[in-house]
Amino acid sequence: MPRPGWKGLLAALVIVCTAALLAVSGYMVWHHREAVALQQLDAEYTAAGRQSVVTLMSLDFNQAQEDVQRIIDNSTGQFKTDFEQQAADFVEVARASKVITEVTVNSVAVESMTEDSAVVLVAASSRVTNSEGANQEPRTWRLSVDLQREGDQIKMSKVEFVP
């Protein structure tokens, strides 16, 4: 039986190395796509968390009904149900106290996420003016916001103030 010559061994080595490099390249492409998808999901939840806090905390007594409706429209689950039940009182208090709140989000970070939900940590500051004497007094807030995907929208499902 003839033994393979050095040319045969070299050809086999080239084939094995080529296959290994193709496998490694394929893995790297797959891993890169996964990383990009996670970055996009993170960016989507970060933007939704930022906007949720601005929507929730920005209030102008001149358009209190619209502000409250915007909160309801951007909420889901028990949070939405609870807020809907308190909406009329909330509007009444806002109008009576002539409150205007301007919110600035200072930082946002995704604590955890899946395709359909996330917990986002938000640090924000607000300036409040009202009939009780507050005049652009700065206040700082730290919030944990649970987000839930509903169709093509991401909505608040829970908000907790963090000490």
PDB file of C-alpha atoms in Angstrom:
ATOM      1  CA  MET A   1       0.000   0.000   0.000  1.00  0.00           C
ATOM      2  CA  PRO A   2       1.510   3.324  -0.996  1.00  0.00           C
ATOM      3  CA  ARG A   3       2.049   5.916   1.676  1.00  0.00           C
ATOM      4  CA  PRO A   4       0.883   9.438   1.095  1.00  0.00           C
ATOM      5  CA  GLY A   5       3.690  11.730   0.119  1.00  0.00           C
ATOM      6  CA  TRP A   6       4.484  15.059   1.630  1.00  0.00           C
ATOM      7  CA  LYS A   7       2.314  16.750  -1.027  1.00  0.00           C
ATOM      8  CA  GLY A   8      -0.726  14.760   0.115  1.00  0.00           C
ATOM      9  CA  LEU A   9      -0.080  15.578   3.761  1.00  0.00           C
ATOM     10  CA  LEU A  10       0.374  19.251   2.921  1.00  0.00           C
ATOM     11  CA  ALA A  11      -2.880  19.289   0.938  1.00  0.00           C
ATOM     12  CA  ALA A  12      -4.728  17.638   3.845  1.00  0.00           C
ATOM     13  CA  LEU A  13      -3.237  20.156   6.294  1.00  0.00           C
ATOM     14  CA  VAL A  14      -4.283  23.065   4.062  1.00  0.00           C
ATOM     15  CA  ILE A  15      -7.842  21.697   3.869  1.00  0.00           C
ATOM     16  CA  VAL A  16      -8.062  21.227   7.647  1.00  0.00           C
ATOM     17  CA  CYS A  17      -6.663  24.714   8.329  1.00  0.00           C
ATOM     18  CA  THR A  18      -9.014  26.303   5.791  1.00  0.00           C
ATOM     19  CA  ALA A  19     -12.018  24.556   7.345  1.00  0.00           C
ATOM     20  CA  ALA A  20     -10.919  25.642  10.835  1.00  0.00           C
ATOM     21  CA  LEU A  21     -10.457  29.263   9.727  1.00  0.00           C
ATOM     22  CA  LEU A  22     -13.875  29.249   8.031  1.00  0.00           C
ATOM     23  CA  ALA A  23     -15.456  27.889  11.221  1.00  0.00           C
ATOM     24  CA  VAL A  24     -13.747  30.548  13.359  1.00  0.00           C
ATOM     25  CA  SER A  25     -14.783  33.284  10.907  1.00  0.00           C
ATOM     26  CA  GLY A  26     -18.370  32.054  10.966  1.00  0.00           C
ATOM     27  CA  TYR A  27     -18.390  32.091  14.759  1.00  0.00           C
ATOM     28  CA  MET A  28     -16.957  35.619  14.822  1.00  0.00           C
ATOM     29  CA  VAL A  29     -19.634  36.891  12.405  1.00  0.00           C
ATOM     30  CA  TRP A  30     -22.391  35.246  14.476  1.00  0.00           C
ATOM     31  CA  HIS A  31     -20.974  36.658  17.716  1.00  0.00           C
ATOM     32  CA  HIS A  32     -20.691  40.149  16.197  1.00  0.00           C
ATOM     33  CA  ARG A  33     -24.319  40.060  15.052  1.00  0.00           C
ATOM     34  CA  GLU A  34     -25.425  39.015  18.533  1.00  0.00           C
ATOM     35  CA  ALA A  35     -23.437  41.863  20.096  1.00  0.00           C
ATOM     36  CA  VAL A  36     -24.898  44.414  17.674  1.00  0.00           C
ATOM     37  CA  ALA A  37     -28.428  43.151  18.365  1.00  0.00           C
ATOM     38  CA  LEU A  38     -27.862  43.512  22.131  1.00  0.00           C
ATOM     39  CA  GLN A  39     -26.490  47.026  21.664  1.00  0.00           C
ATOM     40  CA  GLN A  40     -29.543  47.995  19.614  1.00  0.00           C
ATOM     41  CA  LEU A  41     -31.910  46.519  22.195  1.00  0.00           C
ATOM     42  CA  ASP A  42     -30.043  48.333  24.976  1.00  0.00           C
ATOM     43  CA  ALA A  43     -30.275  51.627  23.059  1.00  0.00           C
ATOM     44  CA  GLU A  44     -33.989  51.091  22.454  1.00  0.00           C
ATOM     45  CA  TYR A  45     -34.706  50.467  26.148  1.00  0.00           C
ATOM     46  CA  THR A  46     -32.460  53.348  27.214  1.00  0.00           C
ATOM     47  CA  ALA A  47     -34.356  55.759  24.957  1.00  0.00           C
ATOM     48  CA  ALA A  48     -37.715  54.387  26.129  1.00  0.00           C
ATOM     49  CA  GLY A  49     -36.703  54.715  29.790  1.00  0.00           C
ATOM     50  CA  ARG A  50     -35.535  58.289  29.261  1.00  0.00           C
ATOM     51  CA  GLN A  51     -38.754  59.261  27.466  1.00  0.00           C
ATOM     52  CA  SER A  52     -40.938  57.460  30.023  1.00  0.00           C
ATOM     53  CA  VAL A  53     -39.486  59.480  32.903  1.00  0.00           C
ATOM     54  CA  VAL A  54     -39.839  62.753  31.002  1.00  0.00           C
ATOM     55  CA  THR A  55     -43.451  61.873  30.136  1.00  0.00           C
ATOM     56  CA  LEU A  56     -44.235  60.819  33.695  1.00  0.00           C
ATOM     57  CA  MET A  57     -42.676  63.742  35.523  1.00  0.00           C
ATOM     58  CA  SER A  58     -43.200  66.697  33.154  1.00  0.00           C
ATOM     59  CA  LEU A  59     -46.399  68.499  33.991  1.00  0.00           C
ATOM     60  CA  ASP A  60     -47.967  71.818  33.083  1.00  0.00           C
ATOM     61  CA  PHE A  61     -51.231  72.715  34.815  1.00  0.00           C
ATOM     62  CA  ASN A  62     -52.338  74.506  31.623  1.00  0.00           C
ATOM     63  CA  GLN A  63     -52.412  71.188  29.791  1.00  0.00           C
ATOM     64  CA  ALA A  64     -52.749  68.781  32.715  1.00  0.00           C
ATOM     65  CA  GLN A  65     -55.415  66.650  31.034  1.00  0.00           C
ATOM     66  CA  GLU A  66     -53.201  66.112  27.960  1.00  0.00           C
ATOM     67  CA  ASP A  67     -50.141  65.388  30.121  1.00  0.00           C
ATOM     68  CA  VAL A  68     -52.055  62.794  32.127  1.00  0.00           C
ATOM     69  CA  GLN A  69     -53.444  61.197  28.968  1.00  0.00           C
ATOM     70  CA  ARG A  70     -49.917  60.968  27.570  1.00  0.00           C
ATOM     71  CA  ILE A  71     -48.843  59.104  30.722  1.00  0.00           C
ATOM     72  CA  ILE A  72     -51.788  56.715  30.381  1.00  0.00           C
ATOM     73  CA  ASP A  73     -51.061  56.158  26.678  1.00  0.00           C
ATOM     74  CA  ASN A  74     -47.442  55.271  27.483  1.00  0.00           C
ATOM     75  CA  SER A  75     -48.303  52.881  30.331  1.00  0.00           C
ATOM     76  CA  THR A  76     -49.450  49.294  30.585  1.00  0.00           C
ATOM     77  CA  GLY A  77     -50.527  46.714  33.129  1.00  0.00           C
ATOM     78  CA  GLN A  78     -51.306  47.490  36.752  1.00  0.00           C
ATOM     79  CA  PHE A  79     -49.426  50.790  36.575  1.00  0.00           C
ATOM     80  CA  LYS A  80     -51.795  51.989  33.840  1.00  0.00           C
ATOM     81  CA  THR A  81     -54.858  50.761  35.710  1.00  0.00           C
ATOM     82  CA  ASP A  82     -53.808  52.474  38.931  1.00  0.00           C
ATOM     83  CA  PHE A  83     -52.942  55.710  37.150  1.00  0.00           C
ATOM     84  CA  GLU A  84     -56.231  55.764  35.239  1.00  0.00           C
ATOM     85  CA  GLN A  85     -58.115  55.461  38.535  1.00  0.00           C
ATOM     86  CA  GLN A  86     -56.256  58.454  39.973  1.00  0.00           C
ATOM     87  CA  ALA A  87     -56.114  60.554  36.787  1.00  0.00           C
ATOM     88  CA  ALA A  88     -59.019  62.913  37.555  1.00  0.00           C
ATOM     89  CA  ASP A  89     -57.663  63.699  41.044  1.00  0.00           C
ATOM     90  CA  PHE A  90     -54.178  64.165  39.626  1.00  0.00           C
ATOM     91  CA  VAL A  91     -55.436  66.687  37.046  1.00  0.00           C
ATOM     92  CA  GLU A  92     -57.466  68.529  39.682  1.00  0.00           C
ATOM     93  CA  VAL A  93     -54.523  68.851  42.071  1.00  0.00           C
ATOM     94  CA  ALA A  94     -52.198  69.971  39.254  1.00  0.00           C
ATOM     95  CA  ARG A  95     -54.609  72.688  38.175  1.00  0.00           C
ATOM     96  CA  ALA A  96     -55.381  73.825  41.718  1.00  0.00           C
ATOM     97  CA  SER A  97     -51.715  74.137  42.657  1.00  0.00           C
ATOM     98  CA  LYS A  98     -50.753  75.633  39.270  1.00  0.00           C
ATOM     99  CA  VAL A  99     -47.806  73.262  39.058  1.00  0.00           C
ATOM    100  CA  ILE A 100     -45.265  73.324  36.264  1.00  0.00           C
ATOM    101  CA  THR A 101     -42.520  70.711  36.350  1.00  0.00           C
ATOM    102  CA  GLU A 102     -39.623  70.573  33.919  1.00  0.00           C
ATOM    103  CA  VAL A 103     -37.578  67.380  33.927  1.00  0.00           C
ATOM    104  CA  THR A 104     -34.060  66.682  32.754  1.00  0.00           C
ATOM    105  CA  VAL A 105     -32.782  63.116  32.557  1.00  0.00           C
ATOM    106  CA  ASN A 106     -29.165  63.038  33.695  1.00  0.00           C
ATOM    107  CA  SER A 107     -28.330  59.387  33.081  1.00  0.00           C
ATOM    108  CA  VAL A 108     -29.941  56.110  32.120  1.00  0.00           C
ATOM    109  CA  ALA A 109     -28.744  52.512  32.421  1.00  0.00           C
ATOM    110  CA  VAL A 110     -30.374  49.209  31.589  1.00  0.00           C
ATOM    111  CA  GLU A 111     -30.259  46.950  34.637  1.00  0.00           C
ATOM    112  CA  SER A 112     -31.702  43.889  32.892  1.00  0.00           C
ATOM    113  CA  MET A 113     -33.485  43.134  29.640  1.00  0.00           C
ATOM    114  CA  THR A 114     -35.096  40.535  27.458  1.00  0.00           C
ATOM    115  CA  GLU A 115     -36.593  40.906  23.991  1.00  0.00           C
ATOM    116  CA  ASP A 116     -39.923  42.018  25.500  1.00  0.00           C
ATOM    117  CA  SER A 117     -39.097  43.735  28.796  1.00  0.00           C
ATOM    118  CA  ALA A 118     -36.451  45.630  30.710  1.00  0.00           C
ATOM    119  CA  VAL A 119     -35.682  47.303  34.000  1.00  0.00           C
ATOM    120  CA  VAL A 120     -34.086  50.691  33.456  1.00  0.00           C
ATOM    121  CA  LEU A 121     -32.462  52.901  36.109  1.00  0.00           C
ATOM    122  CA  VAL A 122     -32.891  56.629  35.571  1.00  0.00           C
ATOM    123  CA  ALA A 123     -31.356  59.611  37.356  1.00  0.00           C
ATOM    124  CA  ALA A 124     -33.279  62.824  36.722  1.00  0.00           C
ATOM    125  CA  SER A 125     -33.650  66.318  38.051  1.00  0.00           C
ATOM    126  CA  SER A 126     -36.705  68.522  38.004  1.00  0.00           C
ATOM    127  CA  ARG A 127     -37.541  72.142  38.520  1.00  0.00           C
ATOM    128  CA  VAL A 128     -40.937  72.830  40.036  1.00  0.00           C
ATOM    129  CA  THR A 129     -43.002  75.992  40.107  1.00  0.00           C
ATOM    130  CA  ASN A 130     -46.384  76.045  41.854  1.00  0.00           C
ATOM    131  CA  SER A 131     -48.814  78.217  43.791  1.00  0.00           C
ATOM    132  CA  GLU A 132     -47.439  76.907  47.099  1.00  0.00           C
ATOM    133  CA  GLY A 133     -44.234  78.886  46.647  1.00  0.00           C
ATOM    134  CA  ALA A 134     -41.911  76.501  44.835  1.00  0.00           C
ATOM    135  CA  ASN A 135     -40.032  78.541  42.284  1.00  0.00           C
ATOM    136  CA  GLN A 136     -37.743  76.492  40.061  1.00  0.00           C
ATOM    137  CA  GLU A 137     -36.409  74.636  43.082  1.00  0.00           C
ATOM    138  CA  PRO A 138     -34.236  71.791  41.831  1.00  0.00           C
ATOM    139  CA  ARG A 139     -35.027  68.260  42.948  1.00  0.00           C
ATOM    140  CA  THR A 140     -33.166  65.094  42.100  1.00  0.00           C
ATOM    141  CA  TRP A 141     -34.726  61.695  41.506  1.00  0.00           C
ATOM    142  CA  ARG A 142     -33.564  58.146  41.030  1.00  0.00           C
ATOM    143  CA  LEU A 143     -36.084  55.782  39.529  1.00  0.00           C
ATOM    144  CA  SER A 144     -36.357  52.168  38.556  1.00  0.00           C
ATOM    145  CA  VAL A 145     -38.655  51.845  35.545  1.00  0.00           C
ATOM    146  CA  ASP A 146     -40.018  48.514  34.349  1.00  0.00           C
ATOM    147  CA  LEU A 147     -40.700  48.567  30.624  1.00  0.00           C
ATOM    148  CA  GLN A 148     -42.837  46.183  28.613  1.00  0.00           C
ATOM    149  CA  ARG A 149     -43.044  45.835  24.847  1.00  0.00           C
ATOM    150  CA  GLU A 150     -46.591  46.066  23.482  1.00  0.00           C
ATOM    151  CA  GLY A 151     -46.606  45.567  19.745  1.00  0.00           C
ATOM    152  CA  ASP A 152     -44.245  48.160  18.333  1.00  0.00           C
ATOM    153  CA  GLN A 153     -44.230  50.347  21.478  1.00  0.00           C
ATOM    154  CA  ILE A 154     -42.359  50.116  24.751  1.00  0.00           C
ATOM    155  CA  LYS A 155     -44.466  51.219  27.723  1.00  0.00           C
ATOM    156  CA  MET A 156     -44.002  51.741  31.466  1.00  0.00           C
ATOM    157  CA  SER A 157     -45.375  48.904  33.550  1.00  0.00           C
ATOM    158  CA  LYS A 158     -43.949  49.903  36.935  1.00  0.00           C
ATOM    159  CA  VAL A 159     -42.112  52.884  38.397  1.00  0.00           C
ATOM    160  CA  GLU A 160     -40.349  52.934  41.741  1.00  0.00           C
ATOM    161  CA  PHE A 161     -38.449  55.776  43.343  1.00  0.00           C
ATOM    162  CA  VAL A 162     -35.070  54.524  44.520  1.00  0.00           C
ATOM    163  CA  PRO A 163     -33.548  55.976  47.716  1.00  0.00           C
TER     164      PRO A 163
END
